[in-house]
Amino acid sequence: MKFGGTSVESAEAIERVARIVQARKDRKPVVVVSAMGKTTNKLLAIAHAAVAGEREGSLRQIQELRDYTLREARLAAQPEDHAVLESTLEDHFTELSELAKGLAVLGELTPRSEDAISSYGERMSSYIVALAFRRLDMEAEHLDARRVIVTDKRHTQAAPLFAETYERLSATVPAMARDRIVVMGGFIGSTLEGVTSTLGRGGSDFTASIVGAGIGAEEIQIWTDVDGMLTADPTILRGKGHRVKTISFAEAAELAYFGAKVLHPATVLPAIEKNIPVLILNSRRPEVPGTRIVAGAVPCANAVKSIACKRKITLVNIHSTRMLMAHGFLKRIFELFDKHTTSVDMVATSEVSVSLTIDNPARLGEVCEELRHFSEVSIEEGQAIVCLVGDNIRFTPGVAARVFKALSAVNVRMISQGASLLNLSVVVAEADLERAVGALHDEFFSELDTDVFD
Ligand code: ADP
Ligand code: ASP
Ligand code: MG
């Protein structure tokens, strides 16, 4: 059972979590938690302030984070545990201050130090939640995730070393879980050398599925702040989306990759491998059955299951300055994106030009400089990808026609269908995003197959 940031943001939220776990304790749950609320963002802000030379500012932010964390932790834990709770948390904040002071002197934030700092969120939240469970008379034990989740050295976006991790998980967790509830932090791990690493933003979902696969869990539950996977991103279409009751692993992975933040894109991988169903559930409304993500496609009368969006997309248009049909043009382009470790989401090509989208423009300047040796390049920022996902898209005639009809008033910059068999994506200006998603949602979800949608 994984509980995200909002599900553990306050003592009140943690108590809700405790009751949800307690009601299911016969199933011997293992609990994975995110950092409380926006703690990870705050830790990163502290690190950035420190390296920018704002020593006092960063120490003040640490103090604010300390006050918030201690206040909620005291309310969450029973009075008998306050002494140990406070001394443990104070130790963490002292270490954090030392780290920030060190960064302020160095003036440089390496990925490794970034991980050292951002790991404190999950290290503290998991400790607090384990203590809070004791208030409801649940025997809980805190497990430092860094002992069992082993990763490579790609700090800030490390990949798990599955064999080693599964071995450690199966040697540790089932024995502990027999008579206690194991509580561990998501997101964090350590390298084989024991250096703290993280799985990338939103990575606690991934931790939950790694743990579920490693111990052969019967189910992986992702508890969050929405009723499940919805037919559209609720931050774009407020209150309009419907709950998707069941969806396939492939569809969920595609939605996650194209911006449905409710699930980290890698979450389904361990689950697929061990064929463990993944559930998305709402910690504020535990009675709602949520979304069930399973191996096979689910028969569905609707062509589309959900619409995902990715904002802040940059469109890169590359036009060959050499003669027509110069072979090797695509190769040269993609070698440059590879060289500068910039990943490409969508591609469209014509004879002498290529358009593509990227979501991380950090190294685009270097890429463009080299691209200009053999092509003309133009960049358009402020774009968005809208991605319709559904297993049925490929079998249903007329989906593209319906998309274009719905988008008749919107300037579509790029389209892509067929690459993954279950998605149809378009690029529009971010300014048109709400309108585009609203129109597509009306088109594809005005009638619903009630076996699949709520
Ligand atoms: P947590 O902290 O629990 O991991 P996240 O904020 O990472 O929660 O993910 C949940 C959020 O994902 C929701 O609040 C919602 O705004 C967003 N979201 C984006 N697309 C979707 C979608 N298709 N269905 C449900 N939620 C979505
Ligand atoms: N706390 C981490 C983050 O904010 C991981 C997570 O919440 O999944 O990215
Ligand atoms: Mg998340």
PDB file of C-alpha atoms in Angstrom, residues 17-288:
ATOM      1  CA  VAL A  17      -3.895   6.378   6.443  1.00  0.00           C
ATOM      2  CA  ALA A  18      -3.639   4.509   9.738  1.00  0.00           C
ATOM      3  CA  ARG A  19      -7.360   3.690   9.656  1.00  0.00           C
ATOM      4  CA  ILE A  20      -7.183   2.501   6.049  1.00  0.00           C
ATOM      5  CA  VAL A  21      -4.255   0.226   6.885  1.00  0.00           C
ATOM      6  CA  GLN A  22      -5.856  -0.998  10.076  1.00  0.00           C
ATOM      7  CA  ALA A  23      -9.018  -2.019   8.233  1.00  0.00           C
ATOM      8  CA  ARG A  24      -6.872  -4.171   5.920  1.00  0.00           C
ATOM      9  CA  LYS A  25      -4.285  -5.470   8.345  1.00  0.00           C
ATOM     10  CA  ASP A  26      -5.361  -9.090   7.988  1.00  0.00           C
ATOM     11  CA  ARG A  27      -3.935  -8.984   4.468  1.00  0.00           C
ATOM     12  CA  LYS A  28      -0.499  -8.242   5.994  1.00  0.00           C
ATOM     13  CA  PRO A  29       0.150  -4.979   4.203  1.00  0.00           C
ATOM     14  CA  VAL A  30       3.553  -3.451   3.609  1.00  0.00           C
ATOM     15  CA  VAL A  31       3.298   0.324   3.590  1.00  0.00           C
ATOM     16  CA  VAL A  32       5.324   2.669   1.374  1.00  0.00           C
ATOM     17  CA  VAL A  33       5.001   6.412   1.925  1.00  0.00           C
ATOM     18  CA  SER A  34       6.047   9.563   0.099  1.00  0.00           C
ATOM     19  CA  ALA A  35       7.469  12.622   1.792  1.00  0.00           C
ATOM     20  CA  MET A  36       4.846  14.697   3.630  1.00  0.00           C
ATOM     21  CA  GLY A  37       3.022  17.176   1.380  1.00  0.00           C
ATOM     22  CA  LYS A  38       5.432  19.308  -0.621  1.00  0.00           C
ATOM     23  CA  THR A  39       8.508  18.349   1.426  1.00  0.00           C
ATOM     24  CA  THR A  40      10.559  17.163  -1.582  1.00  0.00           C
ATOM     25  CA  ASN A  41      10.055  20.493  -3.364  1.00  0.00           C
ATOM     26  CA  LYS A  42      11.060  22.305  -0.183  1.00  0.00           C
ATOM     27  CA  LEU A  43      14.203  20.206   0.238  1.00  0.00           C
ATOM     28  CA  LEU A  44      15.235  20.936  -3.332  1.00  0.00           C
ATOM     29  CA  ALA A  45      14.607  24.658  -2.792  1.00  0.00           C
ATOM     30  CA  ILE A  46      16.830  24.472   0.305  1.00  0.00           C
ATOM     31  CA  ALA A  47      19.609  22.840  -1.713  1.00  0.00           C
ATOM     32  CA  HIS A  48      19.331  25.407  -4.510  1.00  0.00           C
ATOM     33  CA  ALA A  49      19.335  28.315  -2.087  1.00  0.00           C
ATOM     34  CA  ALA A  50      22.430  26.910  -0.360  1.00  0.00           C
ATOM     35  CA  VAL A  51      24.462  26.513  -3.540  1.00  0.00           C
ATOM     36  CA  ALA A  52      23.378  29.957  -4.705  1.00  0.00           C
ATOM     37  CA  GLY A  53      25.164  31.305  -1.643  1.00  0.00           C
ATOM     38  CA  GLU A  54      21.961  32.097   0.282  1.00  0.00           C
ATOM     39  CA  ARG A  55      23.177  30.354   3.390  1.00  0.00           C
ATOM     40  CA  GLU A  56      20.861  32.117   5.832  1.00  0.00           C
ATOM     41  CA  GLY A  57      17.876  31.767   3.520  1.00  0.00           C
ATOM     42  CA  SER A  58      18.396  28.057   3.194  1.00  0.00           C
ATOM     43  CA  LEU A  59      18.797  27.624   6.968  1.00  0.00           C
ATOM     44  CA  ARG A  60      15.582  29.595   7.481  1.00  0.00           C
ATOM     45  CA  GLN A  61      13.752  27.296   5.069  1.00  0.00           C
ATOM     46  CA  ILE A  62      15.105  24.290   6.983  1.00  0.00           C
ATOM     47  CA  GLN A  63      13.699  25.831  10.156  1.00  0.00           C
ATOM     48  CA  GLU A  64      10.269  26.237   8.535  1.00  0.00           C
ATOM     49  CA  LEU A  65      10.311  22.652   7.323  1.00  0.00           C
ATOM     50  CA  ARG A  66      11.374  21.525  10.794  1.00  0.00           C
ATOM     51  CA  ASP A  67       8.528  23.422  12.465  1.00  0.00           C
ATOM     52  CA  TYR A  68       5.935  21.946  10.091  1.00  0.00           C
ATOM     53  CA  THR A  69       7.302  18.405  10.317  1.00  0.00           C
ATOM     54  CA  LEU A  70       7.606  18.410  14.123  1.00  0.00           C
ATOM     55  CA  ARG A  71       4.182  19.971  14.604  1.00  0.00           C
ATOM     56  CA  GLU A  72       2.384  17.370  12.497  1.00  0.00           C
ATOM     57  CA  ALA A  73       4.541  14.498  13.773  1.00  0.00           C
ATOM     58  CA  ARG A  74       3.747  15.355  17.426  1.00  0.00           C
ATOM     59  CA  LEU A  75       0.057  15.437  16.643  1.00  0.00           C
ATOM     60  CA  ALA A  76       0.298  12.136  14.790  1.00  0.00           C
ATOM     61  CA  ALA A  77       2.229  10.216  17.460  1.00  0.00           C
ATOM     62  CA  GLN A  78       1.095   9.223  20.946  1.00  0.00           C
ATOM     63  CA  PRO A  79       2.596  11.267  23.824  1.00  0.00           C
ATOM     64  CA  GLU A  80       4.720   8.330  25.094  1.00  0.00           C
ATOM     65  CA  ASP A  81       6.615   8.417  21.796  1.00  0.00           C
ATOM     66  CA  HIS A  82       7.225  12.168  21.697  1.00  0.00           C
ATOM     67  CA  ALA A  83      10.701  12.079  23.256  1.00  0.00           C
ATOM     68  CA  VAL A  84      12.159   9.559  20.802  1.00  0.00           C
ATOM     69  CA  LEU A  85      10.281  11.159  17.906  1.00  0.00           C
ATOM     70  CA  GLU A  86      11.642  14.614  18.634  1.00  0.00           C
ATOM     71  CA  SER A  87      15.214  13.526  19.154  1.00  0.00           C
ATOM     72  CA  THR A  88      15.194  11.471  15.945  1.00  0.00           C
ATOM     73  CA  LEU A  89      13.727  14.297  13.872  1.00  0.00           C
ATOM     74  CA  GLU A  90      16.077  16.870  15.439  1.00  0.00           C
ATOM     75  CA  ASP A  91      19.014  14.654  14.437  1.00  0.00           C
ATOM     76  CA  HIS A  92      17.737  14.623  10.860  1.00  0.00           C
ATOM     77  CA  PHE A  93      17.362  18.399  10.772  1.00  0.00           C
ATOM     78  CA  THR A  94      20.806  18.913  12.292  1.00  0.00           C
ATOM     79  CA  GLU A  95      22.310  16.729   9.564  1.00  0.00           C
ATOM     80  CA  LEU A  96      20.307  18.585   6.951  1.00  0.00           C
ATOM     81  CA  SER A  97      21.631  21.931   8.195  1.00  0.00           C
ATOM     82  CA  GLU A  98      25.195  20.610   8.086  1.00  0.00           C
ATOM     83  CA  LEU A  99      24.649  19.466   4.531  1.00  0.00           C
ATOM     84  CA  ALA A 100      23.198  22.838   3.505  1.00  0.00           C
ATOM     85  CA  LYS A 101      26.135  24.664   5.078  1.00  0.00           C
ATOM     86  CA  GLY A 102      28.510  22.370   3.198  1.00  0.00           C
ATOM     87  CA  LEU A 103      26.721  23.087  -0.078  1.00  0.00           C
ATOM     88  CA  ALA A 104      26.861  26.810   0.586  1.00  0.00           C
ATOM     89  CA  VAL A 105      30.645  26.550   0.917  1.00  0.00           C
ATOM     90  CA  LEU A 106      31.019  24.351  -2.159  1.00  0.00           C
ATOM     91  CA  GLY A 107      28.623  26.360  -4.290  1.00  0.00           C
ATOM     92  CA  GLU A 108      27.915  23.315  -6.419  1.00  0.00           C
ATOM     93  CA  LEU A 109      25.029  20.868  -6.387  1.00  0.00           C
ATOM     94  CA  THR A 110      26.009  17.476  -7.779  1.00  0.00           C
ATOM     95  CA  PRO A 111      23.269  14.930  -8.481  1.00  0.00           C
ATOM     96  CA  ARG A 112      24.673  12.884  -5.626  1.00  0.00           C
ATOM     97  CA  SER A 113      24.305  15.735  -3.108  1.00  0.00           C
ATOM     98  CA  GLU A 114      20.855  16.503  -4.466  1.00  0.00           C
ATOM     99  CA  ASP A 115      19.839  12.928  -3.619  1.00  0.00           C
ATOM    100  CA  ALA A 116      21.408  13.192  -0.180  1.00  0.00           C
ATOM    101  CA  ILE A 117      19.171  16.189   0.544  1.00  0.00           C
ATOM    102  CA  SER A 118      15.949  15.092  -1.142  1.00  0.00           C
ATOM    103  CA  SER A 119      16.056  11.708   0.624  1.00  0.00           C
ATOM    104  CA  TYR A 120      15.226  13.300   3.991  1.00  0.00           C
ATOM    105  CA  GLY A 121      11.553  13.695   3.081  1.00  0.00           C
ATOM    106  CA  GLU A 122      10.831   9.969   2.783  1.00  0.00           C
ATOM    107  CA  ARG A 123      13.280   9.056   5.536  1.00  0.00           C
ATOM    108  CA  MET A 124      11.340  11.213   7.983  1.00  0.00           C
ATOM    109  CA  SER A 125       7.787  10.578   6.752  1.00  0.00           C
ATOM    110  CA  SER A 126       8.207   6.800   6.939  1.00  0.00           C
ATOM    111  CA  TYR A 127       9.587   7.045  10.465  1.00  0.00           C
ATOM    112  CA  ILE A 128       6.698   9.307  11.535  1.00  0.00           C
ATOM    113  CA  VAL A 129       4.009   7.146   9.952  1.00  0.00           C
ATOM    114  CA  ALA A 130       5.402   4.005  11.579  1.00  0.00           C
ATOM    115  CA  LEU A 131       5.226   5.714  14.989  1.00  0.00           C
ATOM    116  CA  ALA A 132       1.756   7.088  14.286  1.00  0.00           C
ATOM    117  CA  PHE A 133       0.427   3.573  13.617  1.00  0.00           C
ATOM    118  CA  ARG A 134       1.154   2.725  17.235  1.00  0.00           C
ATOM    119  CA  ARG A 135      -1.532   5.156  18.306  1.00  0.00           C
ATOM    120  CA  LEU A 136      -4.075   2.769  16.858  1.00  0.00           C
ATOM    121  CA  ASP A 137      -2.372  -0.152  18.574  1.00  0.00           C
ATOM    122  CA  MET A 138      -0.837  -1.430  15.394  1.00  0.00           C
ATOM    123  CA  GLU A 139       2.569  -3.045  15.691  1.00  0.00           C
ATOM    124  CA  ALA A 140       4.542  -1.201  13.043  1.00  0.00           C
ATOM    125  CA  GLU A 141       8.209  -1.318  12.199  1.00  0.00           C
ATOM    126  CA  HIS A 142      10.143   1.245  10.246  1.00  0.00           C
ATOM    127  CA  LEU A 143      12.395  -0.119   7.496  1.00  0.00           C
ATOM    128  CA  ASP A 144      14.976   2.204   5.941  1.00  0.00           C
ATOM    129  CA  ALA A 145      14.260   1.725   2.233  1.00  0.00           C
ATOM    130  CA  ARG A 146      17.932   2.316   1.471  1.00  0.00           C
ATOM    131  CA  ARG A 147      18.722  -1.079   2.988  1.00  0.00           C
ATOM    132  CA  VAL A 148      16.610  -2.918   0.405  1.00  0.00           C
ATOM    133  CA  ILE A 149      16.204  -0.777  -2.722  1.00  0.00           C
ATOM    134  CA  VAL A 150      19.524  -0.992  -4.557  1.00  0.00           C
ATOM    135  CA  THR A 151      20.107   1.198  -7.589  1.00  0.00           C
ATOM    136  CA  ASP A 152      22.687   2.150 -10.153  1.00  0.00           C
ATOM    137  CA  LYS A 153      24.655   5.376  -9.721  1.00  0.00           C
ATOM    138  CA  ARG A 154      22.525   7.623 -11.913  1.00  0.00           C
ATOM    139  CA  HIS A 155      21.699   9.962  -9.052  1.00  0.00           C
ATOM    140  CA  THR A 156      18.369  11.828  -9.204  1.00  0.00           C
ATOM    141  CA  GLN A 157      16.990   9.257 -11.648  1.00  0.00           C
ATOM    142  CA  ALA A 158      18.550   6.006 -10.570  1.00  0.00           C
ATOM    143  CA  ALA A 159      17.319   2.683 -11.905  1.00  0.00           C
ATOM    144  CA  PRO A 160      16.840  -0.239  -9.524  1.00  0.00           C
ATOM    145  CA  LEU A 161      19.194  -3.208  -9.718  1.00  0.00           C
ATOM    146  CA  PHE A 162      16.336  -5.681  -9.703  1.00  0.00           C
ATOM    147  CA  ALA A 163      18.131  -8.934  -8.880  1.00  0.00           C
ATOM    148  CA  GLU A 164      19.913  -7.499  -5.842  1.00  0.00           C
ATOM    149  CA  THR A 165      16.850  -5.558  -4.720  1.00  0.00           C
ATOM    150  CA  TYR A 166      14.495  -8.541  -5.002  1.00  0.00           C
ATOM    151  CA  GLU A 167      16.953 -10.661  -3.073  1.00  0.00           C
ATOM    152  CA  ARG A 168      17.181  -8.151  -0.251  1.00  0.00           C
ATOM    153  CA  LEU A 169      13.430  -7.573  -0.190  1.00  0.00           C
ATOM    154  CA  SER A 170      12.555 -11.238   0.008  1.00  0.00           C
ATOM    155  CA  ALA A 171      15.210 -11.809   2.687  1.00  0.00           C
ATOM    156  CA  THR A 172      13.908  -8.947   4.855  1.00  0.00           C
ATOM    157  CA  VAL A 173      10.307  -7.927   4.359  1.00  0.00           C
ATOM    158  CA  PRO A 174       8.180 -11.116   4.550  1.00  0.00           C
ATOM    159  CA  ALA A 175       9.743 -12.111   7.883  1.00  0.00           C
ATOM    160  CA  MET A 176       9.147  -8.633   9.303  1.00  0.00           C
ATOM    161  CA  ALA A 177       5.629  -8.441   7.894  1.00  0.00           C
ATOM    162  CA  ARG A 178       4.516 -11.670   9.539  1.00  0.00           C
ATOM    163  CA  ASP A 179       3.566 -10.023  12.808  1.00  0.00           C
ATOM    164  CA  ARG A 180       4.147  -6.309  12.168  1.00  0.00           C
ATOM    165  CA  ILE A 181       3.264  -3.704   9.615  1.00  0.00           C
ATOM    166  CA  VAL A 182       6.381  -2.702   7.719  1.00  0.00           C
ATOM    167  CA  VAL A 183       6.556   1.002   6.855  1.00  0.00           C
ATOM    168  CA  MET A 184       9.186   2.278   4.465  1.00  0.00           C
ATOM    169  CA  GLY A 185       9.846   5.389   2.397  1.00  0.00           C
ATOM    170  CA  GLY A 186       9.328   5.426  -1.339  1.00  0.00           C
ATOM    171  CA  PHE A 187      11.582   7.215  -3.847  1.00  0.00           C
ATOM    172  CA  ILE A 188      14.877   6.505  -2.045  1.00  0.00           C
ATOM    173  CA  GLY A 189      17.438   3.762  -2.382  1.00  0.00           C
ATOM    174  CA  SER A 190      21.161   3.323  -2.240  1.00  0.00           C
ATOM    175  CA  THR A 191      23.893   2.239  -4.598  1.00  0.00           C
ATOM    176  CA  LEU A 192      25.811  -0.992  -4.057  1.00  0.00           C
ATOM    177  CA  GLU A 193      28.418   1.135  -2.264  1.00  0.00           C
ATOM    178  CA  GLY A 194      25.744   2.392   0.130  1.00  0.00           C
ATOM    179  CA  VAL A 195      25.433   5.932  -1.240  1.00  0.00           C
ATOM    180  CA  THR A 196      21.896   7.390  -1.035  1.00  0.00           C
ATOM    181  CA  SER A 197      20.117   7.622  -4.401  1.00  0.00           C
ATOM    182  CA  THR A 198      16.593   8.427  -5.629  1.00  0.00           C
ATOM    183  CA  LEU A 199      14.385   6.993  -8.369  1.00  0.00           C
ATOM    184  CA  GLY A 200      13.309  10.357  -9.824  1.00  0.00           C
ATOM    185  CA  ARG A 201      10.368  12.633  -9.064  1.00  0.00           C
ATOM    186  CA  GLY A 202       7.151  10.785  -8.351  1.00  0.00           C
ATOM    187  CA  GLY A 203       9.210   7.637  -7.771  1.00  0.00           C
ATOM    188  CA  SER A 204       7.372   6.363  -4.695  1.00  0.00           C
ATOM    189  CA  ASP A 205       4.830   4.635  -6.938  1.00  0.00           C
ATOM    190  CA  PHE A 206       7.750   2.809  -8.526  1.00  0.00           C
ATOM    191  CA  THR A 207       9.098   1.802  -5.096  1.00  0.00           C
ATOM    192  CA  ALA A 208       5.704   0.326  -4.237  1.00  0.00           C
ATOM    193  CA  SER A 209       5.645  -1.845  -7.323  1.00  0.00           C
ATOM    194  CA  ILE A 210       9.270  -2.912  -6.863  1.00  0.00           C
ATOM    195  CA  VAL A 211       8.461  -3.968  -3.307  1.00  0.00           C
ATOM    196  CA  GLY A 212       5.226  -5.656  -4.401  1.00  0.00           C
ATOM    197  CA  ALA A 213       7.065  -7.626  -7.075  1.00  0.00           C
ATOM    198  CA  GLY A 214       9.989  -8.399  -4.769  1.00  0.00           C
ATOM    199  CA  ILE A 215       7.829  -9.983  -2.089  1.00  0.00           C
ATOM    200  CA  GLY A 216       5.217 -11.483  -4.444  1.00  0.00           C
ATOM    201  CA  ALA A 217       2.375  -9.313  -3.124  1.00  0.00           C
ATOM    202  CA  GLU A 218      -1.139 -10.194  -4.227  1.00  0.00           C
ATOM    203  CA  GLU A 219      -1.872  -6.580  -5.073  1.00  0.00           C
ATOM    204  CA  ILE A 220      -0.105  -3.205  -5.358  1.00  0.00           C
ATOM    205  CA  GLN A 221      -2.283  -0.365  -4.088  1.00  0.00           C
ATOM    206  CA  ILE A 222      -1.446   3.253  -4.951  1.00  0.00           C
ATOM    207  CA  TRP A 223      -3.420   5.483  -2.565  1.00  0.00           C
ATOM    208  CA  THR A 224      -3.628   9.089  -3.717  1.00  0.00           C
ATOM    209  CA  ASP A 225      -5.895  12.161  -3.771  1.00  0.00           C
ATOM    210  CA  VAL A 226      -8.200  11.253  -6.684  1.00  0.00           C
ATOM    211  CA  ASP A 227     -10.748   8.457  -7.156  1.00  0.00           C
ATOM    212  CA  GLY A 228      -8.519   6.600  -9.610  1.00  0.00           C
ATOM    213  CA  MET A 229      -7.352   7.031 -13.169  1.00  0.00           C
ATOM    214  CA  LEU A 230      -9.784   9.543 -14.651  1.00  0.00           C
ATOM    215  CA  THR A 231     -10.766  10.050 -18.283  1.00  0.00           C
ATOM    216  CA  ALA A 232      -8.912  13.379 -18.272  1.00  0.00           C
ATOM    217  CA  ASP A 233      -6.353  15.185 -16.168  1.00  0.00           C
ATOM    218  CA  PRO A 234      -8.432  16.821 -13.386  1.00  0.00           C
ATOM    219  CA  THR A 235      -6.106  19.824 -13.264  1.00  0.00           C
ATOM    220  CA  ILE A 236      -7.229  20.585 -16.827  1.00  0.00           C
ATOM    221  CA  LEU A 237     -10.862  19.438 -16.839  1.00  0.00           C
ATOM    222  CA  ARG A 238     -12.002  20.112 -13.294  1.00  0.00           C
ATOM    223  CA  GLY A 239     -14.822  17.841 -12.177  1.00  0.00           C
ATOM    224  CA  LYS A 240     -15.594  16.549 -15.674  1.00  0.00           C
ATOM    225  CA  GLY A 241     -13.544  13.359 -15.845  1.00  0.00           C
ATOM    226  CA  HIS A 242     -15.026   9.946 -15.143  1.00  0.00           C
ATOM    227  CA  ARG A 243     -13.333   7.201 -13.170  1.00  0.00           C
ATOM    228  CA  VAL A 244     -11.909   4.403 -15.321  1.00  0.00           C
ATOM    229  CA  LYS A 245     -12.731   1.176 -13.486  1.00  0.00           C
ATOM    230  CA  THR A 246     -10.285  -1.094 -15.272  1.00  0.00           C
ATOM    231  CA  ILE A 247      -7.464  -0.500 -17.680  1.00  0.00           C
ATOM    232  CA  SER A 248      -4.593  -2.575 -19.047  1.00  0.00           C
ATOM    233  CA  PHE A 249      -0.960  -2.270 -17.981  1.00  0.00           C
ATOM    234  CA  ALA A 250      -0.036  -1.064 -21.454  1.00  0.00           C
ATOM    235  CA  GLU A 251      -2.707   1.647 -21.474  1.00  0.00           C
ATOM    236  CA  ALA A 252      -1.807   2.834 -17.967  1.00  0.00           C
ATOM    237  CA  ALA A 253       1.900   2.973 -18.832  1.00  0.00           C
ATOM    238  CA  GLU A 254       1.182   5.006 -21.953  1.00  0.00           C
ATOM    239  CA  LEU A 255      -1.003   7.458 -19.995  1.00  0.00           C
ATOM    240  CA  ALA A 256       1.636   7.793 -17.287  1.00  0.00           C
ATOM    241  CA  TYR A 257       4.355   8.438 -19.844  1.00  0.00           C
ATOM    242  CA  PHE A 258       2.255  11.108 -21.565  1.00  0.00           C
ATOM    243  CA  GLY A 259       1.627  13.071 -18.409  1.00  0.00           C
ATOM    244  CA  ALA A 260      -0.973  11.336 -16.189  1.00  0.00           C
ATOM    245  CA  LYS A 261       0.938  12.162 -13.025  1.00  0.00           C
ATOM    246  CA  VAL A 262      -1.278   9.884 -10.948  1.00  0.00           C
ATOM    247  CA  LEU A 263       1.130   7.052 -11.768  1.00  0.00           C
ATOM    248  CA  HIS A 264       4.910   7.127 -12.234  1.00  0.00           C
ATOM    249  CA  PRO A 265       5.588   5.744 -15.745  1.00  0.00           C
ATOM    250  CA  ALA A 266       7.811   2.895 -14.517  1.00  0.00           C
ATOM    251  CA  THR A 267       5.286   1.642 -11.950  1.00  0.00           C
ATOM    252  CA  VAL A 268       3.717  -0.998 -14.113  1.00  0.00           C
ATOM    253  CA  LEU A 269       6.999  -2.661 -15.168  1.00  0.00           C
ATOM    254  CA  PRO A 270       7.598  -4.818 -12.065  1.00  0.00           C
ATOM    255  CA  ALA A 271       3.854  -5.489 -11.863  1.00  0.00           C
ATOM    256  CA  ILE A 272       3.734  -6.754 -15.453  1.00  0.00           C
ATOM    257  CA  GLU A 273       6.699  -9.002 -14.885  1.00  0.00           C
ATOM    258  CA  LYS A 274       5.074 -10.686 -11.887  1.00  0.00           C
ATOM    259  CA  ASN A 275       1.491 -10.165 -13.131  1.00  0.00           C
ATOM    260  CA  ILE A 276       0.353  -8.359 -10.001  1.00  0.00           C
ATOM    261  CA  PRO A 277      -2.716  -6.105 -10.349  1.00  0.00           C
ATOM    262  CA  VAL A 278      -2.169  -2.422  -9.506  1.00  0.00           C
ATOM    263  CA  LEU A 279      -4.994  -0.443  -7.910  1.00  0.00           C
ATOM    264  CA  ILE A 280      -5.310   3.337  -7.739  1.00  0.00           C
ATOM    265  CA  LEU A 281      -7.374   4.415  -4.729  1.00  0.00           C
ATOM    266  CA  ASN A 282      -8.393   7.618  -2.954  1.00  0.00           C
ATOM    267  CA  SER A 283      -7.201   7.955   0.658  1.00  0.00           C
ATOM    268  CA  ARG A 284      -9.919  10.545   1.312  1.00  0.00           C
ATOM    269  CA  ARG A 285     -12.652   8.289  -0.051  1.00  0.00           C
ATOM    270  CA  PRO A 286     -11.486   4.732   0.654  1.00  0.00           C
ATOM    271  CA  GLU A 287     -14.946   3.346  -0.122  1.00  0.00           C
ATOM    272  CA  VAL A 288     -14.576   4.179  -3.849  1.00  0.00           C
TER     273      VAL A 288
END
